XYZ file of C-alpha atoms in Angstrom:
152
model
C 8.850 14.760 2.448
C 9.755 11.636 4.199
C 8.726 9.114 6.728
C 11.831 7.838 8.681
C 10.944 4.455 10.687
C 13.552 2.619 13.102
C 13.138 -0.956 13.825
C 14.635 -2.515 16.430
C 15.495 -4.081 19.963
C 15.333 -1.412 22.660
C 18.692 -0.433 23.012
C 19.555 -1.227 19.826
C 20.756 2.770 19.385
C 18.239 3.965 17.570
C 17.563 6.902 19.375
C 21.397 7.777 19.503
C 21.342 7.310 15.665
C 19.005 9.338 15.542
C 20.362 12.039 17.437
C 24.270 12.165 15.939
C 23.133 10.832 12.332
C 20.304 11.975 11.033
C 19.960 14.957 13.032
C 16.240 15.899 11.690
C 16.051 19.603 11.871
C 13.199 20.672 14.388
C 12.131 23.130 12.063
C 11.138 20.833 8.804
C 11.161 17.634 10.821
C 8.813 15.915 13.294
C 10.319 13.122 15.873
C 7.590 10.899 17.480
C 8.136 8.883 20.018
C 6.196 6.105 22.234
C 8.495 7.596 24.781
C 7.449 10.669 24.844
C 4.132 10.057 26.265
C 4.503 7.206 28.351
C 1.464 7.821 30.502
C -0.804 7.760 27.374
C -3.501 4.924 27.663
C -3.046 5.067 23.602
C 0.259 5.644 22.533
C -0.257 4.275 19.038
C -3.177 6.623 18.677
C -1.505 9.718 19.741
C 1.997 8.414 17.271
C -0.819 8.319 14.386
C -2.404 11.786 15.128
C 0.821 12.937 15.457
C 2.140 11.963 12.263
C -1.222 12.768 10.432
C -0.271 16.073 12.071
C 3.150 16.389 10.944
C 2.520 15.258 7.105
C -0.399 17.653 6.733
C 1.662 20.254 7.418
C 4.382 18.889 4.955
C 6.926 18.320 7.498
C 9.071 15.259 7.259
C 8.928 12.602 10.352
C 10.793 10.322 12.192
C 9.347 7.588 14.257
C 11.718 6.217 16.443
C 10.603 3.133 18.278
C 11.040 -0.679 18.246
C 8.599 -1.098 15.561
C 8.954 -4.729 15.940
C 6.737 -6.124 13.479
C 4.916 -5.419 10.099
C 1.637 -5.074 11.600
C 3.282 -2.451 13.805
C 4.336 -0.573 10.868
C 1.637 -0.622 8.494
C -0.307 2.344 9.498
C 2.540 4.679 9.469
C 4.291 3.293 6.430
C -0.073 3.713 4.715
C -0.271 7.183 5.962
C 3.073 8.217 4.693
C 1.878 6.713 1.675
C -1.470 8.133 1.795
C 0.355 12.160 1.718
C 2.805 10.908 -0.593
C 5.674 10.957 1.527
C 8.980 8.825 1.298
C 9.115 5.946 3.233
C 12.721 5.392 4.523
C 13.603 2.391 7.277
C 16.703 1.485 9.045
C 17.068 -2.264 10.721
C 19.070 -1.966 13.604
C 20.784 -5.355 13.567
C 22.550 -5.407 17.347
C 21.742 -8.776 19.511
C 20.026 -9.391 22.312
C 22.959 -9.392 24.952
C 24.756 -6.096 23.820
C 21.277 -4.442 23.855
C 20.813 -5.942 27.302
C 24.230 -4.821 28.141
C 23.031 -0.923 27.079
C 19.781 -0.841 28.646
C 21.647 -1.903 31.949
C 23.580 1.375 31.331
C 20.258 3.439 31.128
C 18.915 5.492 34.371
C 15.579 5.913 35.177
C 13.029 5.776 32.412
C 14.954 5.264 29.611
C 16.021 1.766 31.184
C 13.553 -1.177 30.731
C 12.863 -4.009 31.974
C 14.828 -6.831 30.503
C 11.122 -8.810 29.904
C 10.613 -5.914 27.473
C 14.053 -7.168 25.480
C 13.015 -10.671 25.508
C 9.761 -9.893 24.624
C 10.547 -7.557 21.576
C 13.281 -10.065 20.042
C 10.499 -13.231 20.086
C 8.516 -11.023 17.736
C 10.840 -8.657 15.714
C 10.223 -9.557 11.970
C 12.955 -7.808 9.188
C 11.641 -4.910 7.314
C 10.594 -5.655 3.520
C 10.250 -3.123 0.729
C 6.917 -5.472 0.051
C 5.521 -3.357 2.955
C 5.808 -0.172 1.079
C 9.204 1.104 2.292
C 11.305 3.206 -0.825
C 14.004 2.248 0.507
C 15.736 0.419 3.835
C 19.215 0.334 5.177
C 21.008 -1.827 8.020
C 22.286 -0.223 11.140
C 25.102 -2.267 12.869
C 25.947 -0.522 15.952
C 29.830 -0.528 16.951
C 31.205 -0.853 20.024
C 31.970 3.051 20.303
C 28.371 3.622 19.935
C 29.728 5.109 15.944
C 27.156 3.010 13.624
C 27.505 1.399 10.453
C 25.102 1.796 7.465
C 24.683 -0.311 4.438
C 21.585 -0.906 2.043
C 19.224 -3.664 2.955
């Protein structure tokens, strides 16, 4: 069982890694994200009950959302740890202006405000294994939206 977190700027591709890399199976795999509910008054409540949910079934989950600092990763990195899961992060590495650049490309809701950018990068702090990750990878993303992967 694992615990899949993604840290990064929004539009960073995480969700698009998500999508055409890992490809978690909907069957053994749980994806939470803030997204989903964005009318929730709690989101971080509902990501934990979801992900209580999803490990006490023994299904695997992926958390895909900026996850900016260590503070905003300790509870699910602790309760992957606390149903002995594996606790797996990537660092999505792209810069400010090409994730500006992507969001502008967004529609609707899945664009953000650029405020949200600025104010994600002035707190995003690197994933270390001292937090209780197994084990943590890079993400560069590449121009044609293909990514490349190396170990942190």
């Amino acid at each position: 069982m694992e615990v899949v977190i993604l840290i990064g700027l929004q539009g960073a591709g995480k969700s698009t890694f998500a999508r055409t890399v890992l490809q978690p199976e909907p069957e053994t795999w749980t994806y939470i994200s803030k997204d989903l509910f964005p009318n929730n008054r709690r989101p971080a409540r509902r990501q934990h009950v979801l992900l209580e949910e999803a490990l006490r079934e023994g299904r695997s989950a992926l958390v895909d959302n900026t996850n900016p600092t260590k503070d905003d990763r300790a509870d699910v990195i602790a309760l992957g740890k606390q149903y002995g899961a594996e606790i797996i992060g990537y660092w999505f590495t792209a810069n400010l202006k090409s994730c500006l650049k992507r969001n502008q490309q967004r529609s609707g809701r899945a664009q953000v405000p650029d405020v949200a950018l600025f104010s994600t990068v002035k707190k995003l702090e690197p994933p270390a294994y001292s937090e209780g990750f197994d084990a943590l990878f890079c993400v560069q993303t590449n121009r044609d939206l293909t990514f490349t992967v190396s170990p942190l």
